[in-house]
CSV table of C-alpha atoms in Angstrom, one decimal:
chain,number,residue,atom,x,y,z
A,1,MET,CA,-9.4,-18.9,-16.0
A,2,SER,CA,-8.2,-17.4,-18.6
A,3,GLN,CA,-10.9,-17.0,-20.8
A,4,TYR,CA,-12.6,-14.5,-17.8
A,5,LYS,CA,-14.2,-11.8,-20.2
A,6,ILE,CA,-13.0,-9.0,-18.9
A,7,THR,CA,-14.1,-5.3,-19.5
A,8,TYR,CA,-10.9,-3.0,-18.8
A,9,LYS,CA,-7.3,-2.8,-19.0
A,10,ILE,CA,-5.0,-2.2,-16.6
A,11,GLU,CA,-3.1,1.3,-16.6
A,12,ALA,CA,-0.2,1.2,-13.1
A,13,GLY,CA,2.8,2.7,-11.8
A,14,THR,CA,4.8,4.1,-9.1
A,15,ALA,CA,6.8,7.1,-7.9
A,16,GLN,CA,8.7,8.6,-5.9
A,17,HIS,CA,10.0,11.8,-4.5
A,18,ILE,CA,12.9,11.8,-1.5
A,19,GLY,CA,11.2,16.2,-1.3
A,20,ASN,CA,13.6,17.3,1.8
A,21,ARG,CA,14.9,14.5,3.5
A,22,PRO,CA,18.2,13.1,3.9
A,23,GLU,CA,18.1,10.0,1.8
A,24,GLN,CA,14.7,8.0,0.8
A,25,LEU,CA,12.9,5.5,3.7
A,26,ASP,CA,9.7,4.5,1.9
A,27,ARG,CA,9.7,2.0,-0.4
A,28,THR,CA,6.8,0.6,-3.3
A,29,GLY,CA,6.8,-1.7,-6.4
A,30,LEU,CA,4.4,-3.7,-8.6
A,31,PHE,CA,4.8,-6.9,-9.4
A,32,THR,CA,3.5,-10.2,-11.8
A,33,SER,CA,4.0,-13.9,-11.1
A,34,ALA,CA,4.2,-17.2,-13.7
A,35,THR,CA,2.4,-18.7,-11.0
A,36,ALA,CA,-0.7,-16.2,-10.9
A,37,PRO,CA,-1.4,-15.4,-14.7
A,38,GLY,CA,-3.2,-12.2,-14.4
A,39,TYR,CA,-2.9,-11.3,-10.1
A,40,LEU,CA,-0.9,-7.6,-10.0
A,41,LEU,CA,0.0,-7.3,-7.0
A,42,ALA,CA,0.6,-3.7,-6.1
A,43,VAL,CA,2.9,-3.0,-2.6
A,44,LEU,CA,3.9,-0.1,-0.5
A,45,ALA,CA,7.0,0.9,3.0
A,46,ASP,CA,7.4,3.2,4.6
A,47,GLY,CA,10.0,2.8,6.5
A,48,MET,CA,9.1,5.4,9.0
A,49,SER,CA,11.2,8.6,9.6
A,50,GLY,CA,12.8,8.7,13.0
A,51,HIS,CA,14.3,5.4,13.6
A,52,ALA,CA,17.0,3.8,11.8
A,53,GLY,CA,17.1,1.1,9.9
A,54,GLY,CA,13.3,1.9,8.8
A,55,LYS,CA,14.4,1.5,5.1
A,56,LEU,CA,16.5,-1.8,5.6
A,57,ALA,CA,12.9,-3.0,7.3
A,58,ALA,CA,10.8,-1.3,4.0
A,59,ASP,CA,12.9,-2.9,2.3
A,60,GLN,CA,12.6,-6.3,3.9
A,61,ALA,CA,8.5,-5.6,3.8
A,62,LEU,CA,8.4,-5.0,0.3
A,63,LEU,CA,11.1,-8.4,-0.7
A,64,THR,CA,8.3,-10.9,1.1
A,65,ALA,CA,5.7,-9.4,-0.7
A,66,ARG,CA,7.0,-10.0,-3.6
A,67,SER,CA,8.8,-13.2,-3.2
A,68,LEU,CA,5.3,-15.3,-0.9
A,69,PHE,CA,3.3,-13.7,-4.0
A,70,GLU,CA,6.4,-15.0,-7.2
A,71,ALA,CA,6.1,-18.7,-5.3
A,72,TRP,CA,2.1,-18.3,-5.1
A,73,ASN,CA,-0.3,-21.3,-6.1
A,74,PRO,CA,-4.0,-19.3,-6.4
A,75,GLU,CA,-6.0,-22.6,-6.2
A,76,ARG,CA,-4.2,-23.9,-3.6
A,77,VAL,CA,-3.2,-21.2,-0.8
A,78,LYS,CA,-6.0,-18.5,-0.4
A,79,ILE,CA,-5.8,-14.5,-0.9
A,80,ARG,CA,-6.3,-13.5,2.2
A,81,GLU,CA,-4.3,-16.6,3.4
A,82,LEU,CA,-1.7,-15.5,1.1
A,83,LEU,CA,-1.8,-11.4,1.9
A,84,GLU,CA,-2.3,-12.3,6.1
A,85,SER,CA,1.4,-14.3,5.4
A,86,MET,CA,3.1,-11.6,4.0
A,87,VAL,CA,2.1,-9.4,7.3
A,88,ASP,CA,3.6,-12.2,10.0
A,89,GLU,CA,6.9,-13.7,7.4
A,90,ALA,CA,7.5,-10.0,7.2
A,91,HIS,CA,7.0,-8.9,10.6
A,92,THR,CA,8.9,-11.7,11.9
A,93,MET,CA,11.8,-11.1,10.0
A,94,ILE,CA,12.0,-7.4,11.3
A,95,LYS,CA,12.6,-8.2,14.4
A,96,LEU,CA,14.9,-11.2,14.0
A,97,ASN,CA,17.1,-9.2,12.3
A,98,ARG,CA,16.5,-5.2,14.2
A,99,ILE,CA,20.0,-6.1,15.6
A,100,SER,CA,21.5,-6.6,12.4
A,101,LEU,CA,18.7,-3.9,10.7
A,102,ARG,CA,20.6,-0.9,13.0
A,103,PRO,CA,22.6,1.1,12.1
A,104,GLU,CA,25.8,1.7,13.9
A,105,GLY,CA,25.8,3.7,17.0
A,106,GLU,CA,22.5,3.3,16.6
A,107,SER,CA,21.7,0.8,19.4
A,108,GLN,CA,18.4,1.6,20.7
A,109,SER,CA,15.8,2.2,18.1
A,110,GLU,CA,13.9,-0.3,16.3
A,111,PRO,CA,13.2,-0.8,13.0
A,112,HIS,CA,9.6,-0.6,11.6
A,113,SER,CA,7.6,-0.4,8.2
A,114,THR,CA,4.0,0.3,7.2
A,115,PHE,CA,2.6,-1.9,4.8
A,116,VAL,CA,-0.1,-1.2,2.6
A,117,VAL,CA,-0.7,-4.2,0.0
A,118,LEU,CA,-2.8,-4.7,-3.0
A,119,LEU,CA,-4.1,-7.8,-5.0
A,120,VAL,CA,-6.0,-7.9,-7.7
A,121,THR,CA,-7.9,-10.1,-10.0
A,122,PRO,CA,-8.0,-11.4,-13.7
A,123,GLN,CA,-11.8,-12.6,-12.3
A,124,GLY,CA,-12.6,-8.6,-11.7
A,125,GLN,CA,-11.9,-8.9,-7.6
A,126,ALA,CA,-9.4,-6.1,-6.1
A,127,TYR,CA,-8.4,-7.7,-2.4
A,128,TRP,CA,-6.5,-5.5,-0.1
A,129,LEU,CA,-5.1,-4.8,3.7
A,130,HIS,CA,-2.9,-2.0,5.6
A,131,ILE,CA,-1.2,-1.3,8.8
A,132,GLY,CA,-0.3,2.1,9.5
A,133,ASP,CA,-0.2,5.4,8.7
A,134,SER,CA,0.3,4.8,4.5
A,135,ARG,CA,-2.9,4.3,3.1
A,136,ILE,CA,-4.7,2.3,0.6
A,137,TYR,CA,-7.9,4.8,-1.6
A,138,CYS,CA,-10.0,3.7,-3.2
A,139,PHE,CA,-11.8,5.5,-6.4
A,140,HIS,CA,-14.5,5.3,-8.6
A,141,GLY,CA,-14.1,8.7,-11.6
A,142,LYS,CA,-13.9,11.6,-9.9
A,143,GLN,CA,-15.2,10.0,-6.5
A,144,CYS,CA,-13.4,8.4,-3.5
A,145,THR,CA,-15.5,5.4,-2.7
A,146,GLU,CA,-13.6,4.3,0.8
A,147,ARG,CA,-10.0,4.6,2.2
A,148,SER,CA,-8.1,3.4,4.8
A,149,ASN,CA,-7.1,4.9,7.9
A,150,ASP,CA,-4.8,4.2,11.2
A,151,GLU,CA,-7.6,5.7,13.4
A,152,ALA,CA,-9.2,2.5,13.0
A,153,TYR,CA,-6.6,0.8,14.7
A,154,ILE,CA,-6.9,3.7,17.5
A,155,GLU,CA,-10.8,3.2,17.9
A,156,ALA,CA,-9.9,-0.4,18.5
A,157,LEU,CA,-7.8,0.4,20.7
A,158,CYS,CA,-10.3,2.7,23.1
A,159,ALA,CA,-13.1,-0.1,21.6
A,160,ASP,CA,-11.5,-2.4,23.8
A,161,GLY,CA,-10.7,-0.3,26.8
A,162,ARG,CA,-7.3,-1.0,26.2
A,163,ILE,CA,-6.6,3.1,26.1
A,164,SER,CA,-8.7,5.6,26.6
A,165,ARG,CA,-9.4,8.5,24.3
A,166,GLU,CA,-7.5,11.5,25.9
A,167,ALA,CA,-4.7,8.6,26.1
A,168,ALA,CA,-4.6,8.0,22.8
A,169,LYS,CA,-4.8,11.7,21.5
A,170,ASN,CA,-1.7,12.5,23.3
A,171,HIS,CA,0.2,9.5,23.1
A,172,ARG,CA,0.1,8.6,19.8
A,173,ARG,CA,3.1,8.5,18.6
A,174,SER,CA,4.6,6.6,21.6
A,175,ALA,CA,6.4,2.6,20.4
A,176,LEU,CA,3.5,1.7,22.0
A,177,LEU,CA,0.6,3.0,20.0
A,178,MET,CA,2.6,2.6,17.1
A,179,ASN,CA,0.8,0.7,14.6
A,180,ALA,CA,3.9,-1.2,12.2
A,181,LEU,CA,6.0,-3.8,11.1
A,182,GLY,CA,8.7,-5.4,13.5
A,183,ASN,CA,7.0,-3.2,16.4
A,184,THR,CA,8.6,-6.4,19.3
A,185,LEU,CA,6.0,-5.1,22.1
A,186,LYS,CA,2.6,-6.3,20.3
A,187,ASN,CA,1.6,-7.5,16.4
A,188,PRO,CA,0.6,-5.1,14.2
A,189,PHE,CA,-3.1,-4.7,13.4
A,190,ILE,CA,-4.4,-5.0,10.4
A,191,THR,CA,-7.3,-3.4,8.5
A,192,TYR,CA,-8.9,-6.0,5.2
A,193,GLY,CA,-11.0,-4.5,2.4
A,194,LYS,CA,-12.4,-6.0,-1.4
A,195,ASN,CA,-14.1,-4.9,-4.3
A,196,GLU,CA,-15.3,-8.1,-6.2
A,197,ALA,CA,-17.8,-6.4,-9.0
A,198,LEU,CA,-14.7,-4.3,-10.1
A,199,GLN,CA,-14.8,-1.7,-13.2
A,200,ALA,CA,-14.3,0.6,-16.2
A,201,GLY,CA,-13.1,3.7,-13.9
A,202,ASP,CA,-12.3,2.3,-10.8
A,203,ALA,CA,-8.5,2.7,-9.4
A,204,PHE,CA,-6.5,2.7,-6.4
A,205,LEU,CA,-3.7,4.8,-5.2
A,206,LEU,CA,-1.5,3.1,-2.2
A,207,CYS,CA,1.2,6.2,-1.1
A,208,SER,CA,2.7,7.0,2.1
A,209,ASP,CA,1.8,9.7,4.8
A,210,GLY,CA,4.6,12.4,2.5
A,211,LEU,CA,2.1,12.6,0.1
A,212,TRP,CA,-1.9,12.4,1.5
A,213,ARG,CA,-1.0,15.2,4.7
A,214,HIS,CA,-1.7,17.4,1.5
A,215,PHE,CA,-4.5,16.5,-0.5
A,216,ALA,CA,-8.5,16.2,-0.2
A,217,ASP,CA,-10.0,13.0,-0.7
A,218,ASN,CA,-11.6,14.8,-3.6
A,219,GLU,CA,-8.0,16.3,-4.9
A,220,LEU,CA,-6.2,12.7,-5.6
A,221,ALA,CA,-9.5,11.4,-7.4
A,222,ALA,CA,-9.2,13.6,-9.6
A,223,ALA,CA,-5.7,13.1,-10.3
A,224,VAL,CA,-5.9,10.0,-10.9
A,225,ALA,CA,-9.3,10.1,-12.7
A,226,LEU,CA,-8.2,12.5,-15.3
A,227,LYS,CA,-4.6,11.6,-16.2
A,228,SER,CA,-2.1,9.0,-16.9
A,229,PRO,CA,-0.6,7.1,-14.0
A,230,ARG,CA,3.0,8.0,-15.0
A,231,GLN,CA,1.1,12.2,-15.8
A,232,ALA,CA,-0.7,12.3,-11.9
A,233,ALA,CA,2.0,10.8,-10.4
A,234,GLU,CA,4.2,13.8,-11.7
A,235,MET,CA,1.7,16.3,-11.1
A,236,LEU,CA,0.7,15.1,-7.6
A,237,ILE,CA,4.4,14.8,-6.3
A,238,GLU,CA,5.4,18.7,-8.4
A,239,LYS,CA,1.7,19.4,-5.9
A,240,ALA,CA,3.1,17.8,-2.8
A,241,GLN,CA,6.5,20.0,-3.1
A,242,GLU,CA,4.9,23.0,-3.0
A,243,ARG,CA,2.4,22.7,-0.2
A,244,ALA,CA,5.2,21.1,2.0
A,245,LYS,CA,6.9,24.5,1.9
A,246,GLY,CA,10.2,23.2,1.8
A,247,ASN,CA,9.7,20.6,5.1
A,248,GLY,CA,7.9,18.2,2.1
A,249,ASP,CA,8.7,14.4,3.4
A,250,ASN,CA,9.8,11.8,1.0
A,251,CYS,CA,6.5,10.8,-1.3
A,252,THR,CA,5.8,7.1,-2.2
A,253,MET,CA,3.0,5.7,-4.3
A,254,ALA,CA,1.2,3.2,-6.5
A,255,ILE,CA,-1.7,4.0,-8.9
A,256,VAL,CA,-3.0,0.4,-10.4
A,257,LYS,CA,-6.3,2.1,-13.2
A,258,LEU,CA,-8.6,0.0,-14.8
A,259,VAL,CA,-9.2,1.3,-18.1
A,260,LYS,CA,-12.7,0.8,-20.3
A,261,LEU,CA,-11.3,-1.0,-23.3
A,262,SER,CA,-11.9,0.7,-26.9
A,263,ASP,CA,-13.5,-1.5,-29.7
A,264,THR,CA,-9.9,-2.3,-31.0
A,265,GLU,CA,-9.2,-4.0,-27.9
A,266,LEU,CA,-11.8,-6.1,-27.2
A,267,GLY,CA,-10.3,-9.7,-27.9
A,268,TYR,CA,-7.8,-8.3,-24.6
A,269,LYS,CA,-6.5,-11.2,-22.1
A,270,VAL,CA,-5.4,-11.3,-18.6
A,271,GLU,CA,-2.2,-13.1,-20.3
A,272,LYS,CA,-1.3,-9.6,-21.8
A,273,LEU,CA,-1.3,-7.8,-17.9
A,274,THR,CA,2.6,-7.4,-17.6
A,275,ARG,CA,2.6,-5.3,-21.2
A,276,ALA,CA,-0.2,-3.7,-19.4
A,277,VAL,CA,1.4,-2.4,-16.3
């Protein structure tokens, strides 16, 4: 595994801004693991503004993903099984602890969180899953090649005849329709994605709705392509706050870029991933 020949190095970073909200409900992180050298995990969870205990639900989602990844043996557990176990355990823990996660005096509210997770392998592959209205974008250069969208959940409900399109339009924010970790009315609806032939120029953006609602797909792609993760994050946060005009939501992102190796970096090995991140 450690001898896998790669033509790129990984540059990655995370960033947050509270916007014009009283507190930050989003959580994000980038993780490596001693039990899975060369793998990179990116996670983003949004406590879903308006739900008391949301930030604690997002904390639980991040903690669960990290702990399972750090204990993961890729030779024994398949990647999809790992990612789905993160969803199952986080969803269960948030529901089990929903009473303790509620702030005092908020007896009627349920803690909810979106969930986006990306796993990049040392074999040149990327796998991801998505729940809720946070998003993962896939870029190549300045082009957006794919992105998640919570509309897939609504489309699935309509296709199964469980709800009409008119009802979905009128009740998108109801607890019944809410696709999130911690929803006691139903299990989360998961969308999946993968890229099994990564190459230099590919990039991924995980972000909360406080960011993506202010940008077209090609704007996000261009920012990530032309800047380092830190520079892109700073520029996007500044522009999001400008476009929000004083009503900005929590704004959170994780950026993972695959950058072409220079001639002096041809000896790059996956063991150097931690330093690259």
